[in-house]
Coordinates of C-alpha atoms in Angstrom, one line a residue:
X1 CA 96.0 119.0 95.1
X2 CA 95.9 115.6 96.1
X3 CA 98.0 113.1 98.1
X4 CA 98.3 109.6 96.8
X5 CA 99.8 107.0 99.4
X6 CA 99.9 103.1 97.9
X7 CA 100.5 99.9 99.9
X8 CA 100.1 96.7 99.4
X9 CA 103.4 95.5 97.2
X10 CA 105.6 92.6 98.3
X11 CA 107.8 89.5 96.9
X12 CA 105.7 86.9 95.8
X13 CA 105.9 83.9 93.4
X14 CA 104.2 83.5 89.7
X15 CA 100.9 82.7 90.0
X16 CA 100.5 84.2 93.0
X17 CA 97.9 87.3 93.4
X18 CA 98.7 90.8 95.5
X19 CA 96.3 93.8 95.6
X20 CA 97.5 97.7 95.9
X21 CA 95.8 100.2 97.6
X22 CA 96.0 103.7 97.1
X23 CA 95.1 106.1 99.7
X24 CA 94.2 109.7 98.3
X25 CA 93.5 112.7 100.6
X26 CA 93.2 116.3 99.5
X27 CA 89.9 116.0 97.7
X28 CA 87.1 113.6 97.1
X29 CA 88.4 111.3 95.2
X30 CA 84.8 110.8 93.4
X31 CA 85.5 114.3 91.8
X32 CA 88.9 112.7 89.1
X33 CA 90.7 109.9 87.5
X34 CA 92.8 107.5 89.0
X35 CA 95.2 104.8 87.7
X36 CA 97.9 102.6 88.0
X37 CA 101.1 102.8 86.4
X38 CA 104.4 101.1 87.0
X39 CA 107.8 100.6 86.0
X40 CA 110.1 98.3 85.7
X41 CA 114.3 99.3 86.2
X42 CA 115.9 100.5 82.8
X43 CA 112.2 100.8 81.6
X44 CA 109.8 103.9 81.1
X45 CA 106.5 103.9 83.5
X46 CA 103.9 102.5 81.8
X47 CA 99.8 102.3 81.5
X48 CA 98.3 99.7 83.9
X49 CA 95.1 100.4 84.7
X50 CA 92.7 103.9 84.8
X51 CA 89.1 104.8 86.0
X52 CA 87.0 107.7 84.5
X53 CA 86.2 110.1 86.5
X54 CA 82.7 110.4 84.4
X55 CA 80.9 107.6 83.5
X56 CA 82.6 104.6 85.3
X57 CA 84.9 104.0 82.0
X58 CA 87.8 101.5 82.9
X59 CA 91.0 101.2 80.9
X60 CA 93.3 98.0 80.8
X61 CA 96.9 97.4 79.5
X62 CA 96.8 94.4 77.3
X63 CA 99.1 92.8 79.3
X64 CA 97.3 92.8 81.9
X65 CA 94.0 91.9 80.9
X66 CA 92.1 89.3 82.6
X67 CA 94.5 89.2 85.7
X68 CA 94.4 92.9 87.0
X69 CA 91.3 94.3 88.2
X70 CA 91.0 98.5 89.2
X71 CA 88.3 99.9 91.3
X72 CA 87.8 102.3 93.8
X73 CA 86.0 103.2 97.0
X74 CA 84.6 106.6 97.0
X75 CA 83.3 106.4 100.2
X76 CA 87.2 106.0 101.4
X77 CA 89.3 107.8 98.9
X78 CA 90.7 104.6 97.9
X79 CA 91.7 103.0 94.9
X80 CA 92.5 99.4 94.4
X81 CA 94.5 97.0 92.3
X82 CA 93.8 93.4 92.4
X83 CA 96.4 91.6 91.0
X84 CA 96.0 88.1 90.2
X85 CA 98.4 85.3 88.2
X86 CA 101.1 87.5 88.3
X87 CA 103.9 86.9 86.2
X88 CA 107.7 87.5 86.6
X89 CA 107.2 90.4 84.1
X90 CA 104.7 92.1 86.6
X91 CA 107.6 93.0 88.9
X92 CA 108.3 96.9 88.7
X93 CA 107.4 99.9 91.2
X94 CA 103.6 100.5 91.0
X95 CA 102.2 104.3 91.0
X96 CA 99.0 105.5 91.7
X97 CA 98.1 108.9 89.9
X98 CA 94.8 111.1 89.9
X99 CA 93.7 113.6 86.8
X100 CA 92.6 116.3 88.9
X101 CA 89.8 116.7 86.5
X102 CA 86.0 115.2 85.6
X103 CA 86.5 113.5 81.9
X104 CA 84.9 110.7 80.3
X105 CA 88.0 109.6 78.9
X106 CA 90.8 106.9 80.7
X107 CA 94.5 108.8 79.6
X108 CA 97.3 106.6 79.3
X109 CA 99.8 108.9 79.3
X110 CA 101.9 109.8 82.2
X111 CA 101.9 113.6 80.9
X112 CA 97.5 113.2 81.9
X113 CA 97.8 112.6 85.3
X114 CA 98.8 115.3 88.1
X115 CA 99.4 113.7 90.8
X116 CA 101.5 110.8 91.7
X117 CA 102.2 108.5 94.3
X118 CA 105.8 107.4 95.8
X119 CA 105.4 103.8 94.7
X120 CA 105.1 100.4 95.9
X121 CA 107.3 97.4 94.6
X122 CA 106.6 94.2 92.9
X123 CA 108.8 91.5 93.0
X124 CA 107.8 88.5 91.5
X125 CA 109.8 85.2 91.5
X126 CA 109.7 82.7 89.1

């Protein structure tokens, strides 16, 4: 298994940029996928933004592309989400999650991914 830990959220205004981290521990984190998810209250959790595990392949939300950038840092088990002119609509609780498993492929779905962070929250003001 592996342990996800993110950080990094806060109350900002629009425009403003914030970047996660994820902090995975358990395995190295070279070996699956990671993403972001979130989720805003009354909503379901939705796609962000994913990494292969295989082949570098990065996956973006249309709503997000062109103001979030993923990557990761092997070398530290860490994953990243730099989040840049961010909206009001951006606020939810943000979730790291790994596919404990080598594919080419960037899932969307929350059913993919095996493990799951406890969240960090997005508040952003208009």
């Amino acid at each position: 298994q592996v342990q996800l830990v993110e950080s990094g959220g806060g109350l900002v205004q629009a425009g403003d940029s914030l970047r996660l981290t994820c902090a995975a521990s358990g395995r190295a984190s070279e070996l699956y996928g990671m993403a972001w998810f979130r989720q805003a209250p009354g909503e379901e959790r939705e796609f962000v933004a994913g990494l292969s595990a295989i082949g570098s392949r990065i996956r973006y939300a249309d709503s997000v592309k062109g103001r979030f950038t993923i990557s990761r840092d092997n070398a530290k088990n860490t994953l990243f989400l730099q989040m840049i002119s961010l909206k009001p609509e951006d606020t939810a609780v943000y979730y790291c999650a790994a596919l404990l498993s080598a594919q080419l492929i960037v899932p969307t779905g929350t059913s993919s991914y095996d493990s799951w962070g406890q969240g960090t929250q997005v508040t952003v003001s208009s």
